[in-house]
Coordinates of C-alpha atoms and ligand atoms in Angstrom, one line a residue:
M913 CA -32.8 14.4 0.3
I914 CA -32.4 12.1 3.3
V915 CA -33.1 13.1 7.0
I916 CA -31.8 11.0 9.8
E917 CA -33.4 12.0 13.1
H918 CA -34.2 11.0 16.7
C919 CA -30.7 9.6 17.1
A920 CA -27.7 10.5 19.2
V921 CA -25.1 12.2 17.0
A922 CA -21.3 12.2 17.6
T923 CA -20.0 14.6 14.9
V924 CA -16.3 14.2 15.7
D925 CA -15.8 17.8 14.5
G926 CA -13.0 20.0 15.9
A927 CA -15.1 21.0 18.9
G928 CA -16.3 17.4 19.7
T929 CA -19.9 18.5 19.2
E930 CA -22.4 15.8 20.2
Y931 CA -26.2 15.7 20.4
A932 CA -28.1 13.3 22.6
D933 CA -31.0 13.7 20.2
G934 CA -30.3 15.2 16.9
H935 CA -30.6 15.1 13.1
I936 CA -28.6 15.0 10.0
V937 CA -29.8 16.2 6.6
V938 CA -28.2 14.8 3.4
S939 CA -28.6 16.3 -0.1
G940 CA -27.1 14.3 -2.9
D941 CA -23.7 13.1 -1.8
R942 CA -23.1 15.8 0.9
I943 CA -24.3 16.6 4.4
V944 CA -26.1 19.9 4.4
A945 CA -27.2 20.2 8.0
V946 CA -26.5 18.7 11.5
G947 CA -28.3 19.8 14.6
P948 CA -30.2 19.0 17.8
G949 CA -33.8 17.8 17.9
A950 CA -35.9 16.7 15.0
Y951 CA -35.6 18.2 11.5
A952 CA -37.9 21.1 11.3
G953 CA -37.6 21.9 7.6
D954 CA -39.8 21.1 4.6
T955 CA -40.6 17.3 4.4
G956 CA -41.8 17.2 0.8
G957 CA -39.8 14.6 -1.2
V958 CA -37.6 13.8 1.8
T959 CA -36.7 10.3 2.8
R960 CA -36.9 10.2 6.6
V961 CA -35.0 7.7 8.7
D962 CA -36.1 7.1 12.2
G963 CA -32.8 6.7 14.2
T964 CA -34.5 6.0 17.6
G965 CA -32.1 3.9 19.7
C966 CA -29.2 4.7 17.3
L967 CA -25.9 6.6 17.3
A968 CA -24.8 8.4 14.1
T969 CA -21.1 8.8 13.6
P970 CA -19.0 9.5 10.6
G971 CA -18.3 6.4 8.5
L972 CA -15.1 4.7 9.6
V973 CA -12.0 5.0 7.5
N974 CA -9.7 2.0 7.1
T975 CA -6.1 3.1 6.6
H976 CA -4.4 -0.2 6.0
H977 CA -5.4 -3.5 4.4
H978 CA -4.4 -6.3 2.1
L979 CA -7.7 -7.5 0.7
Y980 CA -6.3 -10.4 -1.3
Q981 CA -5.3 -12.0 2.0
W982 CA -9.0 -12.9 2.5
A983 CA -8.2 -15.9 0.3
T984 CA -5.4 -17.1 2.6
R985 CA -6.8 -16.8 6.2
G986 CA -6.0 -19.0 9.0
R987 CA -2.5 -20.0 8.1
A988 CA 0.8 -19.7 10.0
Q989 CA -1.0 -19.3 13.2
Q990 CA 1.9 -19.2 15.6
E991 CA 4.5 -17.3 13.5
I992 CA 6.1 -13.9 13.9
L993 CA 5.9 -11.6 10.9
F994 CA 9.0 -13.0 9.0
G995 CA 8.0 -16.6 9.5
W996 CA 4.4 -15.8 8.6
L997 CA 5.5 -14.0 5.4
T998 CA 7.9 -16.8 4.4
E999 CA 5.1 -19.4 4.7
L1000 CA 2.6 -17.2 2.7
Y1001 CA 4.7 -15.7 -0.1
P1002 CA 4.7 -18.9 -2.2
I1003 CA 1.0 -19.2 -1.9
W1004 CA 0.4 -15.5 -2.9
A1005 CA 2.7 -16.1 -6.0
R1006 CA -0.4 -18.0 -7.4
L1007 CA -2.9 -15.0 -7.1
D1008 CA -4.9 -14.1 -10.1
A1009 CA -7.6 -11.5 -10.9
G1010 CA -10.5 -13.9 -10.1
I1011 CA -9.1 -14.7 -6.6
V1012 CA -8.4 -11.0 -5.9
H1013 CA -11.9 -10.1 -7.0
A1014 CA -13.5 -12.7 -4.7
A1015 CA -11.2 -11.7 -1.8
A1016 CA -11.7 -8.0 -2.2
S1017 CA -15.5 -8.3 -2.5
A1018 CA -15.7 -10.3 0.7
G1019 CA -13.3 -8.1 2.5
L1020 CA -14.9 -4.8 1.5
A1021 CA -18.4 -6.1 2.4
Q1022 CA -17.2 -7.2 5.8
L1023 CA -15.7 -3.7 6.3
A1024 CA -19.0 -2.1 5.3
L1025 CA -21.0 -4.3 7.8
S1026 CA -18.6 -3.0 10.5
G1027 CA -19.3 0.7 9.7
C1028 CA -16.5 1.4 7.3
T1029 CA -17.2 3.8 4.4
T1030 CA -13.7 4.4 3.0
S1031 CA -11.0 1.9 2.7
T1032 CA -7.5 1.7 1.4
D1033 CA -5.9 -1.4 0.2
H1034 CA -2.1 -2.1 -0.1
H1035 CA -1.6 -4.6 -2.9
Y1036 CA 2.1 -5.5 -3.4
V1037 CA 2.0 -9.0 -5.0
F1038 CA 1.7 -8.9 -8.8
P1039 CA 2.5 -12.4 -10.3
R1040 CA 3.5 -12.2 -14.0
Q1041 CA 0.5 -14.2 -15.2
G1042 CA -1.9 -12.9 -12.6
G1043 CA -3.9 -10.5 -14.8
D1044 CA -5.2 -7.0 -13.9
L1045 CA -5.3 -7.3 -10.1
L1046 CA -5.8 -3.6 -9.4
A1047 CA -8.8 -3.4 -11.8
A1048 CA -10.2 -6.5 -10.1
E1049 CA -10.3 -4.9 -6.7
I1050 CA -11.5 -1.6 -8.0
D1051 CA -14.4 -3.4 -9.6
A1052 CA -15.1 -5.1 -6.3
A1053 CA -15.1 -1.8 -4.4
T1054 CA -17.5 -0.3 -7.0
A1055 CA -19.9 -3.1 -6.6
V1056 CA -19.8 -3.1 -2.8
G1057 CA -20.2 0.7 -2.9
L1058 CA -17.2 1.8 -0.7
R1059 CA -14.9 4.8 -1.3
F1060 CA -11.6 3.2 -2.2
H1061 CA -8.0 4.2 -2.1
P1062 CA -6.0 1.3 -3.5
C1063 CA -2.3 1.6 -3.0
R1064 CA -0.2 0.3 -5.8
G1065 CA 2.4 -1.7 -3.9
S1066 CA 5.6 -3.3 -5.1
M1067 CA 8.6 -5.4 -4.1
D1068 CA 11.9 -5.6 -5.9
L1069 CA 14.3 -7.1 -3.2
S1070 CA 14.2 -10.9 -3.2
V1071 CA 16.2 -13.4 -1.1
K1072 CA 19.0 -13.4 -3.7
D1073 CA 19.6 -9.7 -3.1
G1074 CA 19.3 -9.9 0.7
G1075 CA 15.6 -9.5 1.1
L1076 CA 12.9 -11.7 2.5
P1077 CA 10.5 -12.6 -0.4
P1078 CA 11.3 -15.3 -3.0
D1079 CA 12.0 -14.3 -6.6
S1080 CA 8.5 -15.5 -7.6
V1081 CA 6.7 -12.5 -6.0
V1082 CA 9.1 -9.6 -6.8
E1083 CA 9.0 -7.3 -9.8
D1084 CA 11.8 -5.6 -11.7
T1085 CA 12.3 -2.1 -10.3
D1086 CA 11.7 -0.2 -13.5
A1087 CA 8.6 -2.4 -14.4
A1088 CA 7.2 -1.7 -10.8
L1089 CA 7.6 2.0 -11.3
A1090 CA 6.1 2.0 -14.7
A1091 CA 3.1 -0.1 -13.5
T1092 CA 2.6 2.4 -10.6
K1093 CA 2.6 5.3 -13.0
E1094 CA 0.1 3.4 -15.2
A1095 CA -2.2 2.8 -12.1
I1096 CA -2.3 6.5 -11.4
D1097 CA -3.0 7.4 -15.0
R1098 CA -5.8 4.8 -15.3
F1099 CA -7.6 5.1 -11.9
H1100 CA -6.6 8.1 -9.8
D1101 CA -9.4 10.7 -9.4
P1102 CA -8.3 13.9 -7.9
S1103 CA -11.7 15.6 -8.0
P1104 CA -13.8 16.4 -4.9
G1105 CA -16.0 13.5 -3.8
A1106 CA -13.8 11.0 -5.6
M1107 CA -14.7 7.3 -5.1
V1108 CA -11.2 6.1 -6.2
R1109 CA -7.8 7.5 -5.5
I1110 CA -4.5 5.8 -5.9
A1111 CA -1.4 5.9 -3.6
V1112 CA 2.1 4.8 -4.2
A1113 CA 3.2 2.0 -1.8
P1114 CA 6.4 0.0 -2.0
C1115 CA 6.0 -2.8 0.6
S1116 CA 8.6 -2.6 3.4
P1117 CA 12.4 -2.1 4.2
F1118 CA 13.1 -5.8 3.9
S1119 CA 11.4 -6.3 0.5
V1120 CA 12.2 -3.1 -1.4
T1121 CA 15.4 -1.6 -2.6
P1122 CA 16.3 2.0 -1.6
R1123 CA 16.2 3.0 -5.2
L1124 CA 12.6 1.9 -5.6
M1125 CA 11.7 3.7 -2.4
R1126 CA 13.4 7.0 -3.6
E1127 CA 12.0 6.8 -7.1
A1128 CA 8.5 5.9 -5.9
A1129 CA 8.5 8.9 -3.7
G1130 CA 9.6 11.1 -6.6
L1131 CA 6.8 9.6 -8.8
A1132 CA 4.1 10.2 -6.2
R1133 CA 5.1 13.8 -5.7
A1134 CA 5.3 14.5 -9.4
E1135 CA 1.8 13.1 -9.8
G1136 CA 0.3 14.6 -6.6
V1137 CA -0.7 11.3 -5.0
R1138 CA 0.1 10.0 -1.5
L1139 CA 2.7 7.6 -0.2
H1140 CA 2.2 4.5 2.0
T1141 CA 4.4 1.7 3.3
H1142 CA 5.0 -0.6 6.2
L1143 CA 7.4 0.7 8.8
A1144 CA 8.7 -0.3 12.3
E1145 CA 6.4 -3.2 12.7
T1146 CA 8.6 -5.7 14.5
V1147 CA 11.9 -5.9 16.4
E1148 CA 13.2 -8.1 13.6
E1149 CA 12.6 -5.3 11.1
E1150 CA 14.5 -2.9 13.3
A1151 CA 17.4 -5.4 13.6
Y1152 CA 17.4 -5.7 9.8
C1153 CA 17.5 -1.9 9.3
R1154 CA 20.4 -1.6 11.8
E1155 CA 22.4 -4.4 10.2
V1156 CA 21.8 -3.4 6.6
H1157 CA 21.4 0.4 6.8
N1158 CA 23.0 1.1 10.2
C1159 CA 20.0 3.1 11.3
T1160 CA 16.5 2.8 12.7
P1161 CA 13.5 2.3 10.4
V1162 CA 12.4 5.9 10.8
E1163 CA 15.9 7.2 10.1
Y1164 CA 16.0 5.0 7.0
A1165 CA 12.6 6.4 5.8
E1166 CA 13.9 9.9 6.4
S1167 CA 17.0 9.3 4.4
L1168 CA 14.8 8.2 1.4
G1169 CA 12.5 11.2 1.5
W1170 CA 9.8 9.1 3.1
L1171 CA 8.7 11.4 5.9
G1172 CA 6.2 14.2 5.2
G1173 CA 2.6 15.3 5.3
D1174 CA 1.8 13.2 2.2
V1175 CA 3.0 9.9 3.8
W1176 CA 1.3 7.5 6.1
L1177 CA 3.0 4.4 7.6
A1178 CA 1.5 1.1 8.6
H1179 CA 2.2 0.0 12.1
A1180 CA 4.9 2.3 13.7
V1181 CA 5.1 0.0 16.7
H1182 CA 8.8 0.2 17.5
L1183 CA 9.6 3.9 17.8
D1184 CA 12.1 5.7 20.1
A1185 CA 11.4 9.3 21.2
S1186 CA 13.4 10.7 18.4
A1187 CA 11.3 8.7 15.8
I1188 CA 8.1 9.9 17.3
A1189 CA 9.4 13.5 17.2
K1190 CA 10.3 13.1 13.5
L1191 CA 6.9 11.8 12.6
G1192 CA 5.2 14.7 14.5
A1193 CA 7.4 17.4 13.0
S1194 CA 7.0 16.1 9.5
G1195 CA 3.3 15.4 9.8
T1196 CA 3.7 11.8 8.7
G1197 CA 0.6 9.7 9.4
V1198 CA 0.3 6.3 11.1
A1199 CA -2.1 3.5 10.3
H1200 CA -2.5 1.8 13.7
C1201 CA -3.4 -1.9 13.3
P1202 CA -3.8 -3.2 16.9
S1203 CA -5.5 -6.6 16.1
S1204 CA -2.9 -7.5 13.5
N1205 CA -0.1 -6.5 15.9
G1206 CA -1.7 -8.7 18.5
R1207 CA -2.2 -11.7 16.1
L1208 CA 1.5 -11.6 15.1
G1209 CA 2.7 -10.7 18.6
A1210 CA 4.5 -7.7 17.1
G1211 CA 4.0 -5.3 20.0
I1212 CA 1.8 -2.3 21.0
A1213 CA 2.2 0.9 19.1
P1214 CA 2.8 4.1 21.3
V1215 CA -0.5 5.7 20.3
R1216 CA -0.7 8.1 23.2
D1217 CA 2.8 9.4 22.5
L1218 CA 2.0 9.7 18.8
L1219 CA -1.1 11.7 19.5
D1220 CA 0.7 13.9 22.0
A1221 CA 3.3 14.6 19.3
R1222 CA 0.4 15.6 16.9
V1223 CA 1.0 12.7 14.5
P1224 CA -2.1 12.0 12.4
V1225 CA -3.1 8.4 13.5
G1226 CA -5.8 6.3 11.8
L1227 CA -6.9 2.7 12.3
G1228 CA -6.3 -0.2 10.0
V1229 CA -7.6 -3.7 10.1
D1230 CA -4.5 -4.9 8.1
G1231 CA -4.6 -8.0 5.8
A1232 CA -7.0 -10.8 6.8
A1233 CA -4.2 -13.4 6.9
S1234 CA -3.0 -11.6 10.1
Q1235 CA -6.4 -10.4 11.3
E1236 CA -8.9 -12.9 10.3
A1237 CA -11.9 -10.9 11.6
G1238 CA -11.4 -8.1 9.1
Q1239 CA -13.9 -5.7 10.9
L1240 CA -13.1 -2.1 11.5
G1241 CA -15.8 -1.3 14.0
S1242 CA -14.2 -3.7 16.5
E1243 CA -10.8 -2.1 16.1
L1244 CA -12.2 0.9 18.1
R1245 CA -12.4 -1.3 21.1
Q1246 CA -9.1 -3.0 20.3
A1247 CA -7.2 0.3 19.9
L1248 CA -8.5 1.4 23.2
Y1249 CA -7.6 -1.8 24.9
S1250 CA -4.1 -1.9 23.4
A1251 CA -3.4 1.8 24.3
R1252 CA -4.5 1.0 27.9
L1253 CA -2.5 -2.2 28.1
R1254 CA 0.6 -0.1 27.3
G1255 CA -0.2 3.1 29.2
G1256 CA -3.0 2.5 31.7
P1257 CA -6.7 3.6 31.6
A1258 CA -6.0 7.2 30.9
A1259 CA -4.0 6.4 27.7
L1260 CA -7.0 6.6 25.4
T1261 CA -10.6 7.7 25.8
A1262 CA -13.6 6.2 23.9
R1263 CA -13.9 9.5 21.9
E1264 CA -10.2 9.5 21.1
S1265 CA -10.6 6.0 19.8
L1266 CA -13.7 7.1 17.6
A1267 CA -11.6 10.0 16.3
L1268 CA -8.8 7.6 15.3
G1269 CA -11.3 5.6 13.3
T1270 CA -12.8 8.6 11.6
I1271 CA -11.1 12.0 11.3
G1272 CA -7.6 10.5 12.1
G1273 CA -8.0 8.1 9.2
A1274 CA -9.2 10.9 6.9
R1275 CA -6.1 12.9 7.8
C1276 CA -3.9 9.9 6.9
L1277 CA -5.5 9.8 3.5
G1278 CA -5.4 13.6 3.0
R1279 CA -9.2 13.8 2.9
D1280 CA -10.1 15.5 6.2
D1281 CA -11.6 18.4 4.2
E1282 CA -14.3 15.9 2.9
L1283 CA -14.4 12.9 5.3
G1284 CA -14.1 12.0 8.9
S1285 CA -16.7 14.2 10.6
L1286 CA -20.4 15.0 10.3
E1287 CA -20.4 18.7 9.2
P1288 CA -22.3 20.6 6.6
G1289 CA -20.3 20.5 3.3
K1290 CA -18.7 17.1 4.0
L1291 CA -19.5 14.0 2.1
A1292 CA -22.5 12.0 3.3
D1293 CA -20.5 9.0 4.6
I1294 CA -22.5 8.1 7.8
A1295 CA -22.8 5.2 10.0
L1296 CA -26.0 4.8 12.0
W1297 CA -25.3 2.2 14.8
S1298 CA -28.2 0.3 16.5
L1299 CA -27.6 0.6 20.2
D1300 CA -30.9 -0.6 21.5
G1301 CA -30.2 -4.4 21.3
L1302 CA -29.0 -6.8 23.9
G1303 CA -25.4 -5.9 23.4
H1304 CA -25.7 -2.1 24.1
A1305 CA -29.1 -1.4 25.7
G1306 CA -28.9 0.7 28.8
I1307 CA -25.2 1.8 28.5
E1308 CA -25.3 5.4 29.7
D1309 CA -23.1 7.0 27.0
P1310 CA -23.7 6.1 23.3
V1311 CA -20.1 6.6 22.4
A1312 CA -18.9 4.3 25.2
A1313 CA -21.6 1.8 24.1
L1314 CA -20.1 1.8 20.6
V1315 CA -16.4 1.6 21.7
F1316 CA -16.6 -0.5 24.9
G1317 CA -19.5 -2.7 23.8
P1318 CA -19.6 -5.6 21.3
P1319 CA -19.5 -4.9 17.6
A1320 CA -22.6 -2.8 16.9
P1321 CA -25.1 -3.7 14.2
L1322 CA -25.9 -1.0 11.6
R1323 CA -29.3 0.4 11.1
L1324 CA -27.9 2.2 8.0
L1325 CA -24.5 2.9 6.3
L1326 CA -24.4 5.7 3.7
V1327 CA -21.6 6.3 1.3
G1328 CA -22.0 9.6 -0.5
G1329 CA -25.6 9.5 0.4
R1330 CA -26.1 6.0 -1.0
A1331 CA -27.3 3.1 1.2
V1332 CA -24.7 0.3 1.3
V1333 CA -26.0 -1.4 4.5
Q1334 CA -29.6 -1.4 5.8
D1335 CA -30.7 -3.1 9.0
G1336 CA -27.5 -5.1 9.2
V1337 CA -27.6 -6.5 5.6
M1338 CA -25.7 -5.4 2.5
S1339 CA -28.0 -3.5 0.1
T1340 CA -25.5 -3.6 -2.8
V1341 CA -24.2 -7.2 -3.0
D1342 CA -25.4 -10.7 -2.1
E1343 CA -23.5 -11.8 1.0
P1344 CA -24.0 -15.6 0.6
A1345 CA -22.8 -15.4 -3.0
L1346 CA -19.7 -13.5 -1.9
A1347 CA -19.0 -16.1 0.8
A1348 CA -19.3 -18.9 -1.7
A1349 CA -17.0 -17.2 -4.1
L1350 CA -14.5 -16.6 -1.4
S1351 CA -14.6 -20.3 -0.4
R1352 CA -13.9 -21.3 -4.0
A1353 CA -11.0 -18.8 -4.3
A1354 CA -9.4 -20.0 -1.0
R1355 CA -9.8 -23.7 -2.2
S1356 CA -8.3 -22.9 -5.6
L1357 CA -5.1 -21.5 -3.9
R1358 CA -5.0 -24.5 -1.5
E1359 CA -5.2 -27.0 -4.3
A1360 CA -3.0 -25.3 -6.9
R1361 CA 0.7 -26.3 -7.0
Ligands
ZN348 ZN1 0.2 -4.7 6.2

């Protein structure tokens, strides 16, 4: 058992319960008690963590990423999405399992250091000679110690068929579907407390055929796994959908069976009132990626309107080639700023931002019964943020300190009751070794021809 005490606690439960001074009790991989004051139970055999000066929150849930992009950061710095992709696709065609392992290890460690306990990854580039890329990133997640939902992505619409990507990075439609089924068979764990779950994730309207979208949805529903894709990210994507399909991106998704409570969409920036209503009525989730949207100048998602329409909204860092920082904790602040740049200071509160990063993300992944709040019976995925240093000391409200303040260091990060970060340092992997491996991977892509 682990007892965390003498800390502020923001449970993010349905009632918004908080304690200025409280405790959390963990047994095995589950939370067994949360309450005010110090722990008063039996202390025999209990590891006690003094959380003085700290705030405990649920571990953050990252709902959108492309971990392989850690090996291609800092490129196409002034491009919009389509120009950025066009510059990067040929480089990504040279990915292999070693590069993906190095990139995923670095990216997942950076997520852990910023308070993330569960991450998705959307991997959609599978070069023919690249090796077992999904296994490489799952190995990385196991070593880092994060809960992991890799999405088996795919692309089958290249330039010659009217899409954006070159032939070198797309797959045959049937081969992509077969590989997706194989990924579910090999890696998906439907059991409670699972550390690895697979989702089905064709990439985007301009890189995937309608047939692959439809059949992927059928496959996911037959297998009982979730569906993820990019949608409504840029004005150029909307123009593409109107020209090719004579409808908006959300209408296109609807026509393919891609709205529903088992679907979450990355970005959802360019939405009209009808699209927002469709997402709300169908329970389709949204992975909001404010820093990436800023980096690519894509626009500001209508998060206030989505929340008012009861759309499940989570936060995503997005791939590190369009969001070089790759931290999730700082997205709490970015989400709040983006919402307020669009809708004024009442558009999002600090607590709503924290809810996006925790329970909102858990809803997108279909795991709000196990993740996203600090409640007895839920998994012990807990972030204990140090708020007594120079960056946060004296800020009246600990939740405001976390969201408005600079990225907070972690006293402790637990995933299923296991310490992944302690006193701001990874306990599971060696950070300098990961950084060195990442540099080698990035260099090998730069030098390969
Ligand atoms: Zn993305």
